[in-house]
DNA sequence: GACTGCAATATTATATGATATTTTCGCTTT
DNA sequence: AAAGCGAAAATATCATATAATATTGCAGTC
């Protein structure tokens, strides 16, 4: 197993990021060092490292001499993020579909299969594994574009996905059946190497999610 | 009284980022805390904050328990960055040209004018103000896309521009006359609200720069 | 004699609590 | 009200202690 032993820094990073994405830390709230020090059991300096990292990814706002705040949310911001995700993810998809090898196909089939199983459970009413479901969603979307051959693109996409996810978690209302169908169609188009069609479907998938979230905000 | 009342943190951030982009800190070299502590006159904690920020932007590689390194360069990485810059900057340009108002136009004219003056000097042989020239280049490219109406997009673009710039500085060979002409054409197309044409010219501009840099690597 | 494995040592990164600055906020004075 | 003045709170920075990694030296083996 590739379990790397965690430093205090990296584990508080994971925790705080998770708490921002999943709404435990509410948008706009101030992250007072003395307070979160207790909550996350780390020293001020370690926390500051973490918060600086999160700030340059955009999850935290760092105001010089004035402290740290959980980044605000807004409809405008969500729209920007969704549009960027469309731009980057569709671009990556087309490149990936063109150059993906057998490994890529195998991985994609596996990711789609796992996601599908979980979606069936969710549609049947079992919402107990929300976080696992979201992880499978992520793994599927990643598997589709993973062969795009650009680490820089994948890195940018990963952050955008998390920002988008934060909005989805914020308003959490289920769009399971439609989303599952869309995933399936994207999967089929990608596997049959129809990049243009897959990109069209992916764009619709993201925009549908956007509208669903906007409506619930 | 110091000239600038910045925090130690933000000024070391600026300095180290600058030294990476302009090649004073060589790609792949290790950033030993104790050593750079003297060089940048800051404490370990402050340095670690800075290096963590730079790591999440991609200028520094942070290896758990093993320290910090200046990010390596490679032709593959440069190609990825150039392609992403094309994708994002052209997209932003089209949006900007569509929705730019009189303020945007005024700013663009000013930025283009300043850049043009500096380019004339450079072409005439005066390379003393290399950094000012690059700043004007940045201000021009920013002015073109600034009305794209997406803070998220502008933020991503800013980092990509800096990464691209690093490669240009690495091999510094002058492409002044051609680049100046390309800038001028982009400017004209943008001002006459021909987004498609301006994007085409911008793409060519970036790809020409890429090939020029690749050839010199 | 070169190579491997292992322990002792040196070096480096990580984490912390203490100190110095800066901002915030309530109180007073005009 | 508005401006000025501290005291209290929060942030920024530092020096140092702790934990991990890298290096060195040495015995035992082929």
PDB file of C-alpha atoms in Angstrom, chain B:
ATOM      1  CA  UNK B   1      11.291  53.566   8.199  1.00  0.00           C
ATOM      2  CA  UNK B   2      11.370  51.049   5.357  1.00  0.00           C
ATOM      3  CA  UNK B   3      10.429  52.054   1.845  1.00  0.00           C
ATOM      4  CA  UNK B   4       7.729  49.401   1.645  1.00  0.00           C
ATOM      5  CA  UNK B   5       5.540  48.435   4.566  1.00  0.00           C
ATOM      6  CA  UNK B   6       4.867  44.976   3.194  1.00  0.00           C
ATOM      7  CA  UNK B   7       5.003  42.009   5.501  1.00  0.00           C
ATOM      8  CA  UNK B   8       8.144  39.920   5.460  1.00  0.00           C
ATOM      9  CA  UNK B   9       6.027  37.091   4.106  1.00  0.00           C
ATOM     10  CA  UNK B  10       4.712  38.873   1.051  1.00  0.00           C
ATOM     11  CA  UNK B  11       8.024  40.435   0.130  1.00  0.00           C
ATOM     12  CA  UNK B  12       9.942  37.155   0.346  1.00  0.00           C
ATOM     13  CA  UNK B  13       7.186  35.609  -1.743  1.00  0.00           C
ATOM     14  CA  UNK B  14       7.705  38.230  -4.411  1.00  0.00           C
ATOM     15  CA  UNK B  15      11.470  37.861  -4.272  1.00  0.00           C
ATOM     16  CA  UNK B  16      11.600  34.088  -4.484  1.00  0.00           C
ATOM     17  CA  UNK B  17       8.981  33.943  -7.222  1.00  0.00           C
ATOM     18  CA  UNK B  18      10.928  36.565  -9.140  1.00  0.00           C
ATOM     19  CA  UNK B  19      14.186  34.680  -8.683  1.00  0.00           C
ATOM     20  CA  UNK B  20      12.607  31.479  -9.971  1.00  0.00           C
ATOM     21  CA  UNK B  21      11.021  33.140 -13.005  1.00  0.00           C
ATOM     22  CA  UNK B  22      14.152  35.068 -13.900  1.00  0.00           C
ATOM     23  CA  UNK B  23      16.445  32.114 -13.406  1.00  0.00           C
ATOM     24  CA  UNK B  24      18.445  33.253 -10.373  1.00  0.00           C
ATOM     25  CA  UNK B  25      17.242  30.089  -8.687  1.00  0.00           C
ATOM     26  CA  UNK B  26      18.112  27.302 -11.068  1.00  0.00           C
ATOM     27  CA  UNK B  27      15.555  24.611 -11.975  1.00  0.00           C
ATOM     28  CA  UNK B  28      15.810  21.481  -9.873  1.00  0.00           C
ATOM     29  CA  UNK B  29      18.009  23.020  -7.212  1.00  0.00           C
ATOM     30  CA  UNK B  30      17.243  22.372  -3.598  1.00  0.00           C
ATOM     31  CA  UNK B  31      15.940  25.164  -1.407  1.00  0.00           C
ATOM     32  CA  UNK B  32      17.543  24.377   1.928  1.00  0.00           C
ATOM     33  CA  UNK B  33      15.792  26.314   4.641  1.00  0.00           C
ATOM     34  CA  UNK B  34      18.884  27.264   6.629  1.00  0.00           C
ATOM     35  CA  UNK B  35      20.624  28.502   3.497  1.00  0.00           C
ATOM     36  CA  UNK B  36      17.871  30.600   1.948  1.00  0.00           C
ATOM     37  CA  UNK B  37      17.061  31.936   5.387  1.00  0.00           C
ATOM     38  CA  UNK B  38      20.176  34.088   5.148  1.00  0.00           C
ATOM     39  CA  UNK B  39      19.660  34.899   1.486  1.00  0.00           C
ATOM     40  CA  UNK B  40      16.130  36.225   1.951  1.00  0.00           C
ATOM     41  CA  UNK B  41      16.426  37.374   5.557  1.00  0.00           C
ATOM     42  CA  UNK B  42      13.381  35.605   6.911  1.00  0.00           C
ATOM     43  CA  UNK B  43      12.717  32.948   9.485  1.00  0.00           C
ATOM     44  CA  UNK B  44      12.113  29.295   8.709  1.00  0.00           C
ATOM     45  CA  UNK B  45       8.373  29.552   9.349  1.00  0.00           C
ATOM     46  CA  UNK B  46       7.968  32.521   7.068  1.00  0.00           C
ATOM     47  CA  UNK B  47       9.988  30.785   4.376  1.00  0.00           C
ATOM     48  CA  UNK B  48       7.873  27.657   4.720  1.00  0.00           C
ATOM     49  CA  UNK B  49       4.692  29.668   4.249  1.00  0.00           C
ATOM     50  CA  UNK B  50       6.135  31.199   1.119  1.00  0.00           C
ATOM     51  CA  UNK B  51       7.405  27.901  -0.281  1.00  0.00           C
ATOM     52  CA  UNK B  52       4.064  26.227   0.341  1.00  0.00           C
ATOM     53  CA  UNK B  53       2.319  28.969  -1.589  1.00  0.00           C
ATOM     54  CA  UNK B  54       4.771  28.671  -4.462  1.00  0.00           C
ATOM     55  CA  UNK B  55       4.388  24.905  -4.385  1.00  0.00           C
ATOM     56  CA  UNK B  56       0.658  25.052  -4.887  1.00  0.00           C
ATOM     57  CA  UNK B  57       1.167  27.442  -7.791  1.00  0.00           C
ATOM     58  CA  UNK B  58       3.669  25.021  -9.269  1.00  0.00           C
ATOM     59  CA  UNK B  59       6.902  27.017  -9.064  1.00  0.00           C
ATOM     60  CA  UNK B  60       8.278  24.891  -6.251  1.00  0.00           C
ATOM     61  CA  UNK B  61       8.119  21.172  -5.605  1.00  0.00           C
ATOM     62  CA  UNK B  62       7.417  20.282  -1.966  1.00  0.00           C
ATOM     63  CA  UNK B  63       8.545  16.766  -1.082  1.00  0.00           C
ATOM     64  CA  UNK B  64       7.116  15.599   2.209  1.00  0.00           C
ATOM     65  CA  UNK B  65       9.814  15.367   4.898  1.00  0.00           C
ATOM     66  CA  UNK B  66      12.412  15.928   2.237  1.00  0.00           C
ATOM     67  CA  UNK B  67      12.273  19.613   1.558  1.00  0.00           C
ATOM     68  CA  UNK B  68      11.649  22.038  -1.259  1.00  0.00           C
ATOM     69  CA  UNK B  69      13.032  22.183  -4.779  1.00  0.00           C
ATOM     70  CA  UNK B  70      12.785  24.688  -7.597  1.00  0.00           C
ATOM     71  CA  UNK B  71      10.422  23.098 -10.133  1.00  0.00           C
ATOM     72  CA  UNK B  72      12.228  21.377 -13.004  1.00  0.00           C
ATOM     73  CA  UNK B  73      11.818  22.560 -16.568  1.00  0.00           C
ATOM     74  CA  UNK B  74      11.254  20.376 -19.615  1.00  0.00           C
ATOM     75  CA  UNK B  75      10.158  20.750 -23.196  1.00  0.00           C
ATOM     76  CA  UNK B  76       7.063  18.690 -22.446  1.00  0.00           C
ATOM     77  CA  UNK B  77       6.091  21.019 -19.620  1.00  0.00           C
ATOM     78  CA  UNK B  78       6.631  24.095 -21.764  1.00  0.00           C
ATOM     79  CA  UNK B  79       4.441  22.661 -24.518  1.00  0.00           C
ATOM     80  CA  UNK B  80       1.685  21.882 -22.018  1.00  0.00           C
ATOM     81  CA  UNK B  81       1.830  25.396 -20.614  1.00  0.00           C
ATOM     82  CA  UNK B  82       1.784  27.041 -24.024  1.00  0.00           C
ATOM     83  CA  UNK B  83      -1.205  24.960 -25.106  1.00  0.00           C
ATOM     84  CA  UNK B  84      -3.079  25.806 -21.932  1.00  0.00           C
ATOM     85  CA  UNK B  85      -2.272  29.440 -22.376  1.00  0.00           C
ATOM     86  CA  UNK B  86      -3.714  29.274 -25.874  1.00  0.00           C
ATOM     87  CA  UNK B  87      -6.844  27.592 -24.584  1.00  0.00           C
ATOM     88  CA  UNK B  88      -7.481  29.975 -21.707  1.00  0.00           C
ATOM     89  CA  UNK B  89      -6.223  33.223 -23.192  1.00  0.00           C
ATOM     90  CA  UNK B  90      -8.062  32.828 -26.498  1.00  0.00           C
ATOM     91  CA  UNK B  91     -11.240  31.944 -24.691  1.00  0.00           C
ATOM     92  CA  UNK B  92     -10.865  34.959 -22.422  1.00  0.00           C
ATOM     93  CA  UNK B  93     -10.058  37.175 -25.385  1.00  0.00           C
ATOM     94  CA  UNK B  94     -13.259  36.314 -27.221  1.00  0.00           C
ATOM     95  CA  UNK B  95     -15.351  36.945 -24.129  1.00  0.00           C
ATOM     96  CA  UNK B  96     -13.494  40.168 -23.433  1.00  0.00           C
ATOM     97  CA  UNK B  97     -13.847  41.540 -26.954  1.00  0.00           C
ATOM     98  CA  UNK B  98     -17.554  40.841 -26.806  1.00  0.00           C
ATOM     99  CA  UNK B  99     -18.238  42.596 -23.557  1.00  0.00           C
ATOM    100  CA  UNK B 100     -15.479  45.212 -23.215  1.00  0.00           C
ATOM    101  CA  UNK B 101     -16.693  48.752 -22.602  1.00  0.00           C
ATOM    102  CA  UNK B 102     -15.064  52.157 -23.208  1.00  0.00           C
ATOM    103  CA  UNK B 103     -12.905  51.795 -20.117  1.00  0.00           C
ATOM    104  CA  UNK B 104     -11.591  48.541 -21.491  1.00  0.00           C
ATOM    105  CA  UNK B 105     -10.826  50.145 -24.840  1.00  0.00           C
ATOM    106  CA  UNK B 106      -9.029  53.066 -23.227  1.00  0.00           C
ATOM    107  CA  UNK B 107      -6.929  50.801 -21.072  1.00  0.00           C
ATOM    108  CA  UNK B 108      -6.080  48.596 -24.033  1.00  0.00           C
ATOM    109  CA  UNK B 109      -4.982  51.549 -26.158  1.00  0.00           C
ATOM    110  CA  UNK B 110      -2.770  52.791 -23.343  1.00  0.00           C
ATOM    111  CA  UNK B 111      -1.215  49.376 -22.713  1.00  0.00           C
ATOM    112  CA  UNK B 112      -0.560  48.840 -26.400  1.00  0.00           C
ATOM    113  CA  UNK B 113       0.994  52.260 -26.740  1.00  0.00           C
ATOM    114  CA  UNK B 114       3.392  51.770 -23.859  1.00  0.00           C
ATOM    115  CA  UNK B 115       4.369  48.319 -25.094  1.00  0.00           C
ATOM    116  CA  UNK B 116       4.977  49.656 -28.590  1.00  0.00           C
ATOM    117  CA  UNK B 117       7.294  52.390 -27.326  1.00  0.00           C
ATOM    118  CA  UNK B 118       9.310  49.910 -25.332  1.00  0.00           C
ATOM    119  CA  UNK B 119       9.497  47.510 -28.274  1.00  0.00           C
ATOM    120  CA  UNK B 120      10.909  50.238 -30.455  1.00  0.00           C
ATOM    121  CA  UNK B 121      13.678  50.799 -27.925  1.00  0.00           C
ATOM    122  CA  UNK B 122      14.385  47.099 -27.696  1.00  0.00           C
ATOM    123  CA  UNK B 123      14.508  46.685 -31.478  1.00  0.00           C
ATOM    124  CA  UNK B 124      16.877  49.661 -31.649  1.00  0.00           C
ATOM    125  CA  UNK B 125      19.248  47.686 -29.458  1.00  0.00           C
ATOM    126  CA  UNK B 126      18.577  48.994 -25.962  1.00  0.00           C
ATOM    127  CA  UNK B 127      18.098  45.860 -23.834  1.00  0.00           C
ATOM    128  CA  UNK B 128      18.706  47.608 -20.521  1.00  0.00           C
ATOM    129  CA  UNK B 129      15.064  47.527 -19.511  1.00  0.00           C
ATOM    130  CA  UNK B 130      14.292  43.890 -20.085  1.00  0.00           C
ATOM    131  CA  UNK B 131      12.112  43.640 -16.991  1.00  0.00           C
ATOM    132  CA  UNK B 132      10.098  46.755 -17.777  1.00  0.00           C
ATOM    133  CA  UNK B 133       9.534  45.449 -21.288  1.00  0.00           C
ATOM    134  CA  UNK B 134       8.231  42.181 -19.916  1.00  0.00           C
ATOM    135  CA  UNK B 135       5.955  44.065 -17.536  1.00  0.00           C
ATOM    136  CA  UNK B 136       4.479  45.978 -20.446  1.00  0.00           C
ATOM    137  CA  UNK B 137       4.035  42.743 -22.363  1.00  0.00           C
ATOM    138  CA  UNK B 138       2.121  41.374 -19.394  1.00  0.00           C
ATOM    139  CA  UNK B 139       0.017  44.518 -19.065  1.00  0.00           C
ATOM    140  CA  UNK B 140      -0.890  44.380 -22.753  1.00  0.00           C
ATOM    141  CA  UNK B 141      -1.911  40.729 -22.695  1.00  0.00           C
ATOM    142  CA  UNK B 142      -3.894  41.340 -19.533  1.00  0.00           C
ATOM    143  CA  UNK B 143      -5.589  44.437 -20.958  1.00  0.00           C
ATOM    144  CA  UNK B 144      -6.851  42.434 -23.930  1.00  0.00           C
ATOM    145  CA  UNK B 145      -8.612  39.817 -21.814  1.00  0.00           C
ATOM    146  CA  UNK B 146      -9.468  41.872 -18.765  1.00  0.00           C
ATOM    147  CA  UNK B 147     -13.114  42.334 -19.724  1.00  0.00           C
ATOM    148  CA  UNK B 148     -13.716  38.578 -19.928  1.00  0.00           C
ATOM    149  CA  UNK B 149     -15.778  38.877 -16.781  1.00  0.00           C
ATOM    150  CA  UNK B 150     -14.252  35.908 -14.947  1.00  0.00           C
ATOM    151  CA  UNK B 151     -11.955  36.434 -11.986  1.00  0.00           C
ATOM    152  CA  UNK B 152     -11.284  32.699 -11.853  1.00  0.00           C
ATOM    153  CA  UNK B 153     -10.116  32.728 -15.456  1.00  0.00           C
ATOM    154  CA  UNK B 154      -7.875  35.759 -14.971  1.00  0.00           C
ATOM    155  CA  UNK B 155      -6.283  34.193 -11.901  1.00  0.00           C
ATOM    156  CA  UNK B 156      -5.470  30.970 -13.727  1.00  0.00           C
ATOM    157  CA  UNK B 157      -4.157  32.911 -16.682  1.00  0.00           C
ATOM    158  CA  UNK B 158      -1.860  34.980 -14.523  1.00  0.00           C
ATOM    159  CA  UNK B 159      -0.064  31.911 -13.208  1.00  0.00           C
ATOM    160  CA  UNK B 160       0.213  30.364 -16.656  1.00  0.00           C
ATOM    161  CA  UNK B 161       1.663  33.579 -18.016  1.00  0.00           C
ATOM    162  CA  UNK B 162       4.344  33.550 -15.336  1.00  0.00           C
ATOM    163  CA  UNK B 163       5.222  29.940 -16.028  1.00  0.00           C
ATOM    164  CA  UNK B 164       5.497  30.647 -19.717  1.00  0.00           C
ATOM    165  CA  UNK B 165       7.593  33.719 -18.963  1.00  0.00           C
ATOM    166  CA  UNK B 166      10.006  31.624 -16.947  1.00  0.00           C
ATOM    167  CA  UNK B 167      10.822  29.588 -20.030  1.00  0.00           C
ATOM    168  CA  UNK B 168      11.246  32.694 -22.111  1.00  0.00           C
ATOM    169  CA  UNK B 169      13.679  34.119 -19.587  1.00  0.00           C
ATOM    170  CA  UNK B 170      15.522  30.832 -19.418  1.00  0.00           C
ATOM    171  CA  UNK B 171      16.646  30.933 -23.017  1.00  0.00           C
ATOM    172  CA  UNK B 172      16.407  34.635 -23.489  1.00  0.00           C
ATOM    173  CA  UNK B 173      16.813  35.289 -27.184  1.00  0.00           C
ATOM    174  CA  UNK B 174      15.104  38.220 -28.762  1.00  0.00           C
ATOM    175  CA  UNK B 175      12.125  37.881 -31.067  1.00  0.00           C
ATOM    176  CA  UNK B 176      11.339  41.565 -30.948  1.00  0.00           C
ATOM    177  CA  UNK B 177      10.267  42.628 -34.418  1.00  0.00           C
ATOM    178  CA  UNK B 178       7.966  39.698 -35.160  1.00  0.00           C
ATOM    179  CA  UNK B 179       6.439  39.779 -31.689  1.00  0.00           C
ATOM    180  CA  UNK B 180       5.843  43.533 -31.982  1.00  0.00           C
ATOM    181  CA  UNK B 181       4.022  43.083 -35.266  1.00  0.00           C
ATOM    182  CA  UNK B 182       1.918  40.291 -33.808  1.00  0.00           C
ATOM    183  CA  UNK B 183       1.010  42.433 -30.820  1.00  0.00           C
ATOM    184  CA  UNK B 184      -0.047  45.217 -33.136  1.00  0.00           C
ATOM    185  CA  UNK B 185      -2.287  42.953 -35.206  1.00  0.00           C
ATOM    186  CA  UNK B 186      -3.906  41.464 -32.122  1.00  0.00           C
ATOM    187  CA  UNK B 187      -4.502  44.982 -30.859  1.00  0.00           C
ATOM    188  CA  UNK B 188      -6.180  46.092 -34.075  1.00  0.00           C
ATOM    189  CA  UNK B 189      -8.403  43.028 -34.313  1.00  0.00           C
ATOM    190  CA  UNK B 190      -9.445  43.322 -30.655  1.00  0.00           C
ATOM    191  CA  UNK B 191     -10.212  47.015 -30.972  1.00  0.00           C
ATOM    192  CA  UNK B 192     -12.337  46.439 -34.067  1.00  0.00           C
ATOM    193  CA  UNK B 193     -14.211  43.776 -32.084  1.00  0.00           C
ATOM    194  CA  UNK B 194     -13.224  40.926 -34.335  1.00  0.00           C
ATOM    195  CA  UNK B 195     -12.877  38.298 -31.628  1.00  0.00           C
ATOM    196  CA  UNK B 196     -12.409  35.300 -33.877  1.00  0.00           C
ATOM    197  CA  UNK B 197      -9.601  36.942 -35.826  1.00  0.00           C
ATOM    198  CA  UNK B 198      -7.950  38.315 -32.690  1.00  0.00           C
ATOM    199  CA  UNK B 199      -8.021  34.853 -31.114  1.00  0.00           C
ATOM    200  CA  UNK B 200      -6.478  33.347 -34.231  1.00  0.00           C
ATOM    201  CA  UNK B 201      -3.674  35.924 -34.147  1.00  0.00           C
ATOM    202  CA  UNK B 202      -3.139  35.421 -30.425  1.00  0.00           C
ATOM    203  CA  UNK B 203      -2.847  31.679 -30.861  1.00  0.00           C
ATOM    204  CA  UNK B 204      -0.262  32.142 -33.587  1.00  0.00           C
ATOM    205  CA  UNK B 205       1.587  34.629 -31.365  1.00  0.00           C
ATOM    206  CA  UNK B 206       1.832  32.167 -28.500  1.00  0.00           C
ATOM    207  CA  UNK B 207       2.751  29.221 -30.703  1.00  0.00           C
ATOM    208  CA  UNK B 208       5.449  31.255 -32.460  1.00  0.00           C
ATOM    209  CA  UNK B 209       6.893  32.163 -29.087  1.00  0.00           C
ATOM    210  CA  UNK B 210       6.747  28.520 -28.053  1.00  0.00           C
ATOM    211  CA  UNK B 211       8.631  27.361 -31.124  1.00  0.00           C
ATOM    212  CA  UNK B 212      11.183  30.077 -30.717  1.00  0.00           C
ATOM    213  CA  UNK B 213      11.801  29.044 -27.129  1.00  0.00           C
ATOM    214  CA  UNK B 214      11.827  25.314 -27.886  1.00  0.00           C
ATOM    215  CA  UNK B 215      14.376  25.832 -30.627  1.00  0.00           C
ATOM    216  CA  UNK B 216      16.642  27.655 -28.177  1.00  0.00           C
ATOM    217  CA  UNK B 217      16.370  25.088 -25.390  1.00  0.00           C
TER     218      UNK B 217
END
